[in-house]
Short mmCIF file of C-alpha atoms in Angstrom, two decimals:
data_model
loop_
_atom_site.label_atom_id
_atom_site.label_comp_id
_atom_site.label_asym_id
_atom_site.label_seq_id
_atom_site.Cartn_x
_atom_site.Cartn_y
_atom_site.Cartn_z
CA UNK D 207 -48.82 -3.53 176.32
CA UNK D 208 -45.42 -3.49 174.48
CA UNK D 209 -43.53 -6.54 175.57
CA UNK D 210 -40.57 -8.41 174.33
CA UNK D 211 -42.97 -10.94 172.78
CA UNK D 212 -44.05 -8.29 170.15
CA UNK D 213 -40.47 -7.32 169.31
CA UNK D 214 -39.29 -10.98 168.90
CA UNK D 215 -42.26 -11.52 166.45
CA UNK D 216 -41.11 -8.45 164.52
CA UNK D 217 -37.65 -9.63 164.39
CA UNK D 218 -38.83 -13.02 163.42
CA UNK D 219 -40.74 -11.59 160.62
CA UNK D 220 -37.92 -9.66 159.36
CA UNK D 221 -35.71 -12.63 159.45
CA UNK D 222 -38.49 -14.77 157.58
CA UNK D 223 -38.38 -12.05 154.81
CA UNK D 224 -34.74 -12.08 154.69
CA UNK D 225 -34.95 -15.96 154.26
CA UNK D 226 -37.76 -15.63 151.59
CA UNK D 227 -35.67 -13.26 149.49
CA UNK D 228 -32.69 -15.49 149.57
CA UNK D 229 -34.61 -18.67 148.71
CA UNK D 230 -36.17 -16.69 145.59
CA UNK D 231 -32.65 -15.65 144.69
CA UNK D 232 -31.64 -19.46 144.85
CA UNK D 233 -29.34 -18.73 147.67
CA UNK D 234 -30.58 -21.80 149.44
CA UNK D 235 -28.19 -22.08 152.39
CA UNK D 236 -28.93 -18.47 153.33
CA UNK D 237 -32.43 -18.82 153.08
CA UNK D 238 -32.58 -21.76 155.22
CA UNK D 239 -30.49 -20.36 157.80
CA UNK D 240 -32.45 -17.12 158.28
CA UNK D 241 -35.72 -19.02 158.25
CA UNK D 242 -34.62 -21.21 160.99
CA UNK D 243 -33.40 -18.28 162.94
CA UNK D 244 -36.76 -16.57 162.35
CA UNK D 245 -38.66 -19.75 163.76
CA UNK D 246 -36.30 -19.85 166.92
CA UNK D 247 -36.66 -16.05 167.74
CA UNK D 248 -40.31 -15.64 167.04
CA UNK D 249 -41.06 -19.07 168.77
CA UNK D 250 -38.95 -18.91 171.62
CA UNK D 251 -41.24 -18.12 174.35
CA UNK D 252 -43.78 -20.86 172.99
CA UNK D 253 -40.81 -23.29 173.43
CA UNK D 254 -40.20 -22.27 176.85
CA UNK D 255 -43.83 -22.37 177.90
CA UNK D 256 -44.29 -25.75 176.44
CA UNK D 257 -41.04 -27.11 178.16
CA UNK D 258 -42.39 -25.71 181.51
CA UNK D 259 -45.84 -27.55 180.97
CA UNK D 260 -43.65 -30.81 180.59
CA UNK D 261 -43.84 -31.02 176.80
CA UNK D 262 -40.10 -31.61 175.65
CA UNK D 263 -40.74 -31.86 171.90
CA UNK D 264 -40.63 -28.04 171.05
CA UNK D 265 -37.38 -27.78 172.80
CA UNK D 266 -36.03 -30.72 171.16
CA UNK D 267 -36.98 -29.33 167.76
CA UNK D 268 -35.25 -26.03 168.80
CA UNK D 269 -32.11 -28.15 169.46
CA UNK D 270 -32.39 -29.73 166.20
CA UNK D 271 -32.66 -26.48 164.49
CA UNK D 272 -29.62 -25.20 166.32
CA UNK D 273 -27.49 -28.30 164.96
CA UNK D 274 -28.84 -27.42 161.34
CA UNK D 275 -27.76 -23.81 161.90
CA UNK D 276 -24.24 -25.09 162.40
CA UNK D 277 -24.38 -27.24 159.50
CA UNK D 278 -25.56 -24.36 157.28
CA UNK D 279 -23.09 -21.82 158.53
CA UNK D 280 -20.06 -23.01 156.42
CA UNK D 281 -22.14 -23.11 153.26
CA UNK D 282 -22.88 -19.36 153.58
CA UNK D 283 -20.51 -17.72 150.87
CA UNK D 284 -20.16 -13.87 151.24
CA UNK D 285 -21.25 -12.55 147.86
CA UNK D 286 -21.53 -8.87 146.62
CA UNK D 287 -25.06 -7.76 146.83
CA UNK D 288 -26.46 -5.04 144.42
CA UNK D 289 -26.81 -1.69 146.24
CA UNK D 290 -27.46 1.80 145.00
CA UNK D 291 -24.76 3.32 142.63
CA UNK D 292 -22.00 5.23 144.36
CA UNK D 293 -22.93 8.54 142.68
CA UNK D 294 -26.54 8.17 143.99
CA UNK D 295 -25.29 7.36 147.52
CA UNK D 296 -23.05 10.47 147.67
CA UNK D 297 -25.65 12.77 146.47
CA UNK D 298 -28.01 11.43 149.00
CA UNK D 299 -25.42 11.96 151.72
CA UNK D 300 -24.64 15.46 150.77
CA UNK D 301 -28.24 16.35 150.62
CA UNK D 302 -29.17 14.83 153.95
CA UNK D 303 -25.88 15.95 155.74
CA UNK D 304 -25.54 15.45 159.53
CA UNK D 305 -29.34 14.58 159.65
CA UNK D 306 -28.32 11.21 158.99
CA UNK D 307 -26.98 10.84 162.45
CA UNK D 308 -30.40 11.59 164.14
CA UNK D 309 -31.98 8.32 163.80
CA UNK D 310 -28.93 6.47 164.91
CA UNK D 311 -28.65 8.46 167.91
CA UNK D 312 -32.18 8.15 168.92
CA UNK D 313 -31.49 4.65 169.84
CA UNK D 314 -29.32 5.06 172.87
CA UNK D 315 -31.32 8.20 174.24
CA UNK D 316 -34.92 6.46 173.87
CA UNK D 317 -33.31 3.45 175.48
CA UNK D 318 -32.06 5.31 178.35
CA UNK D 319 -35.37 7.05 178.66
CA UNK D 320 -37.33 4.00 178.78
CA UNK D 321 -34.95 2.34 181.28
CA UNK D 322 -35.25 5.46 183.64
CA UNK D 323 -39.09 6.15 183.33
CA UNK D 324 -40.66 3.12 181.51
CA UNK D 325 -42.29 1.75 184.52
CA UNK D 326 -44.13 4.92 185.27
CA UNK D 327 -45.60 5.19 181.90
CA UNK D 328 -49.42 4.03 181.60
CA UNK D 329 -52.23 3.88 179.02
CA UNK D 330 -55.69 3.56 180.15
CA UNK D 331 -54.61 2.09 183.37
CA UNK D 332 -52.25 -0.30 182.17
CA UNK D 333 -48.39 -0.38 182.09
CA UNK D 334 -47.11 0.72 178.62
CA UNK D 335 -44.13 -1.56 178.63
CA UNK D 336 -44.76 -5.15 179.69
CA UNK D 337 -43.04 -7.79 181.77
CA UNK D 338 -39.21 -8.65 181.18
CA UNK D 339 -36.04 -6.74 180.81
CA UNK D 340 -37.06 -3.02 180.65
CA UNK D 341 -33.39 -2.67 179.01
CA UNK D 342 -34.35 -5.02 176.21
CA UNK D 343 -37.72 -3.68 175.70
CA UNK D 344 -36.51 -0.17 175.44
CA UNK D 345 -33.69 -0.92 173.03
CA UNK D 346 -36.19 -2.81 170.95
CA UNK D 347 -38.69 0.09 171.15
CA UNK D 348 -35.98 2.44 170.34
CA UNK D 349 -34.96 0.53 167.27
CA UNK D 350 -38.40 0.76 165.74
CA UNK D 351 -38.70 4.39 166.21
CA UNK D 352 -35.17 4.91 164.94
CA UNK D 353 -36.18 2.96 161.81
CA UNK D 354 -39.40 5.05 161.26
CA UNK D 355 -37.34 8.30 161.71
CA UNK D 356 -34.97 7.35 159.31
CA UNK D 357 -37.63 6.67 156.78
CA UNK D 358 -39.06 10.27 157.52
CA UNK D 359 -35.56 11.83 157.16
CA UNK D 360 -34.50 9.99 154.05
CA UNK D 361 -38.08 9.96 152.58
CA UNK D 362 -37.42 6.44 151.49
CA UNK D 363 -40.10 3.86 151.15
CA UNK D 364 -40.43 1.22 153.86
CA UNK D 365 -39.44 -1.62 151.51
CA UNK D 366 -36.19 -0.03 151.17
CA UNK D 367 -35.51 -0.38 154.82
CA UNK D 368 -36.25 -4.02 154.57
CA UNK D 369 -34.23 -4.44 151.44
CA UNK D 370 -30.96 -2.78 153.11
CA UNK D 371 -31.46 -4.70 156.18
CA UNK D 372 -31.52 -7.86 154.49
CA UNK D 373 -28.58 -6.80 152.54
CA UNK D 374 -26.61 -5.90 155.49
CA UNK D 375 -27.56 -9.11 157.16
CA UNK D 376 -26.33 -11.30 154.42
CA UNK D 377 -23.27 -9.41 154.02
CA UNK D 378 -22.35 -10.33 157.59
CA UNK D 379 -23.71 -13.80 157.33
CA UNK D 380 -23.62 -16.27 160.26
CA UNK D 381 -21.28 -13.76 162.19
CA UNK D 382 -24.52 -11.73 162.83
CA UNK D 383 -25.47 -14.45 165.27
CA UNK D 384 -21.96 -14.55 167.32
CA UNK D 385 -23.13 -12.06 170.15
CA UNK D 386 -26.30 -14.15 170.76
CA UNK D 387 -24.44 -17.46 170.70
CA UNK D 388 -21.48 -16.51 172.68
CA UNK D 389 -23.77 -15.03 175.37
CA UNK D 390 -25.49 -18.26 175.56
CA UNK D 391 -22.14 -20.09 175.90
CA UNK D 392 -21.35 -18.07 178.69
CA UNK D 393 -24.49 -19.13 180.44
CA UNK D 394 -23.67 -22.85 179.48
CA UNK D 395 -20.19 -22.51 180.92
CA UNK D 396 -21.65 -21.05 184.19
CA UNK D 397 -24.46 -23.67 184.67
CA UNK D 398 -21.83 -26.47 184.17
CA UNK D 399 -19.53 -25.45 186.88
CA UNK D 400 -16.74 -23.75 184.93
CA UNK D 401 -17.13 -20.74 187.23
CA UNK D 402 -16.42 -22.83 190.36
CA UNK D 403 -13.41 -24.56 188.55
CA UNK D 404 -11.94 -21.33 187.85
CA UNK D 405 -12.16 -20.10 191.44
CA UNK D 406 -10.43 -23.18 192.58
CA UNK D 407 -7.77 -22.69 190.23
CA UNK D 408 -7.31 -19.00 191.12
CA UNK D 409 -7.31 -19.69 194.72
CA UNK D 410 -4.54 -22.43 194.31
CA UNK D 411 -2.41 -19.78 192.00
CA UNK D 412 -2.74 -16.52 193.49
CA UNK D 413 -3.03 -15.17 197.27
CA UNK D 414 -6.55 -14.95 197.56
CA UNK D 415 -6.33 -12.61 200.74
CA UNK D 416 -4.96 -9.98 198.47
CA UNK D 417 -7.50 -7.61 197.08
CA UNK D 418 -5.19 -6.41 194.36
CA UNK D 419 -4.38 -9.92 193.25
CA UNK D 420 -7.84 -10.71 193.04
CA UNK D 421 -8.65 -7.59 190.90
CA UNK D 422 -5.89 -8.25 188.41
CA UNK D 423 -7.10 -11.99 188.24
CA UNK D 424 -10.58 -10.75 187.59
CA UNK D 425 -9.87 -8.10 185.02
CA UNK D 426 -7.17 -10.06 183.25
CA UNK D 427 -9.24 -13.14 183.31
CA UNK D 428 -12.18 -11.15 181.56
CA UNK D 429 -9.81 -10.03 178.80
CA UNK D 430 -8.44 -13.53 178.38
CA UNK D 431 -11.77 -15.39 178.29
CA UNK D 432 -13.18 -12.69 176.02
CA UNK D 433 -10.11 -13.24 173.58
CA UNK D 434 -10.74 -17.03 173.64
CA UNK D 435 -14.71 -16.77 173.31
CA UNK D 436 -14.80 -13.67 171.29
CA UNK D 437 -17.21 -11.56 173.55
CA UNK D 438 -17.45 -10.31 177.02
CA UNK D 439 -20.94 -11.53 177.53
CA UNK D 440 -19.64 -15.17 177.21
CA UNK D 441 -16.52 -14.20 179.67
CA UNK D 442 -18.69 -12.24 182.21
CA UNK D 443 -20.90 -15.02 183.95
CA UNK D 444 -17.84 -17.42 184.24
CA UNK D 445 -15.35 -14.97 185.61
CA UNK D 446 -18.00 -13.29 188.00
CA UNK D 447 -18.96 -16.60 189.14
CA UNK D 448 -15.44 -17.94 189.73
CA UNK D 449 -13.62 -14.84 190.82
CA UNK D 450 -15.83 -11.67 191.19
CA UNK D 451 -18.56 -12.78 193.54
CA UNK D 452 -16.79 -15.16 195.94
CA UNK D 453 -13.47 -13.42 196.11
CA UNK D 454 -13.89 -9.80 195.46
CA UNK D 455 -17.55 -9.20 196.68
CA UNK D 456 -17.91 -11.83 199.51
CA UNK D 457 -14.30 -11.97 200.72
CA UNK D 458 -13.08 -8.30 200.16
CA UNK D 459 -16.38 -6.53 200.13
CA UNK D 460 -16.19 -4.79 196.60
CA UNK D 461 -19.12 -3.14 195.26
CA UNK D 462 -20.86 -5.56 192.95
CA UNK D 463 -22.47 -2.84 190.50
CA UNK D 464 -19.07 -1.07 189.94
CA UNK D 465 -17.35 -4.41 189.63
CA UNK D 466 -19.83 -5.78 187.09
CA UNK D 467 -19.59 -2.36 184.88
CA UNK D 468 -15.83 -2.19 185.02
CA UNK D 469 -15.46 -5.86 184.49
CA UNK D 470 -17.43 -5.86 181.18
CA UNK D 471 -15.55 -2.78 180.13
CA UNK D 472 -12.32 -4.62 180.81
CA UNK D 473 -13.53 -7.47 178.85
CA UNK D 474 -14.25 -5.46 175.91
CA UNK D 475 -10.79 -4.70 175.67
CA UNK D 476 -10.32 -8.38 174.73
CA UNK D 477 -13.05 -7.92 172.14
CA UNK D 478 -10.64 -5.48 170.35
CA UNK D 479 -7.79 -8.03 170.20
CA UNK D 480 -9.32 -11.25 168.96
CA UNK D 481 -10.46 -12.68 165.82
CA UNK D 482 -13.08 -14.54 167.48
CA UNK D 483 -15.04 -11.36 167.50
CA UNK D 484 -15.65 -12.05 163.85
CA UNK D 485 -18.77 -9.61 163.45
CA UNK D 486 -16.47 -6.77 165.14
CA UNK D 487 -13.02 -7.53 163.65
CA UNK D 488 -13.19 -9.71 160.68
CA UNK D 489 -16.51 -8.75 158.78
CA UNK D 490 -15.74 -5.00 158.67
CA UNK D 491 -12.18 -6.05 157.07
CA UNK D 492 -14.08 -7.89 154.48
CA UNK D 493 -16.49 -5.25 153.95
CA UNK D 494 -13.90 -2.60 153.41
CA UNK D 495 -11.90 -5.13 151.17
CA UNK D 496 -8.60 -4.88 153.29
CA UNK D 497 -5.68 -6.78 152.11
CA UNK D 498 -4.91 -7.92 155.73
CA UNK D 499 -7.91 -9.65 157.52
CA UNK D 500 -6.28 -8.67 160.82
CA UNK D 501 -5.90 -4.81 159.84
CA UNK D 502 -8.89 -3.97 162.16
CA UNK D 503 -7.38 -5.84 165.03
CA UNK D 504 -3.94 -4.26 164.52
CA UNK D 505 -5.40 -0.87 164.37
CA UNK D 506 -7.11 -1.46 167.68
CA UNK D 507 -4.19 -2.83 169.68
CA UNK D 508 -2.83 0.76 170.73
CA UNK D 509 -6.30 1.46 172.20
CA UNK D 510 -7.06 -1.89 173.92
CA UNK D 511 -3.97 -2.12 176.05
CA UNK D 512 -3.85 1.40 177.49
CA UNK D 513 -7.76 1.20 178.11
CA UNK D 514 -7.22 -2.31 180.05
CA UNK D 515 -4.52 -0.74 182.19
CA UNK D 516 -6.76 2.24 183.08
CA UNK D 517 -9.74 -0.01 183.52
CA UNK D 518 -7.67 -2.17 186.18
CA UNK D 519 -6.61 0.84 188.15
CA UNK D 520 -10.02 2.27 188.04
CA UNK D 521 -11.56 -1.21 189.31
CA UNK D 522 -9.04 -1.46 192.16
CA UNK D 523 -9.85 2.22 193.38
CA UNK D 524 -13.51 2.38 192.67
CA UNK D 525 -14.91 -0.88 193.74
CA UNK D 526 -13.44 -0.60 197.44
CA UNK D 527 -14.16 3.13 197.65
CA UNK D 528 -18.02 3.04 197.41
#
């Protein structure tokens, strides 16, 4: 009953709202960008169904829209957008106190509950949650409930949630799309055989019969590819197809679940070190109006490097112990 199609439609409607507001304010590049993204997200499944039926035109139109997004992105200038006066925001924060954290904490809690028990929930004999990734469905469902809870806690009008969401989206600009784009890039790399090329290169450079060498190559490769591509989601399919599965899982018998979890966590150390992760490292510096655009990265280095070493040690110990 609640499937990804519904949540993609809701997201598409919000993005369409953001595009319409920008167009009304004569911010044409922003308006066109978010309107195109709205169409791609809301109509994505329709494109896939048409392509599976042999109609390539919708997919070609989607490809043209992607090229248009790339052309529009450089024209999206970050501008100051009006928000509530500081005195009003401080008064609201003092009035609400720690209750402000409640809606935010609902998102991970509800997501985990849906993942654990979502398949067992039914309504009038039908599954409550539809087909697709139960994790994504749970995250989307939790986000909607969290937004409703935030409106309840703050006693704000629903239109304020739309307006503030649009303001934050425009403040981030095209960088808001980076996780999605980079994850897709990782899939493209894996499908184009980059993983096999990496496996061949690693086998020629390191002793493939050494489990320690393979763990180091996999973990450090995750960090390096994440630094280059800006997101561990992009690095994961490449490094897992090239080193994780053929060398560690198949040759040395590593536990694939533990390897994947620690591999992603090790890759996130690279996210802390790279300006390519613009939405994490550059946008906050701009929002805080810091003089040094790399100040966030510099502050994260003392955390990233020790965490990387700990993850490598845990990976070598745990993937072969269970």
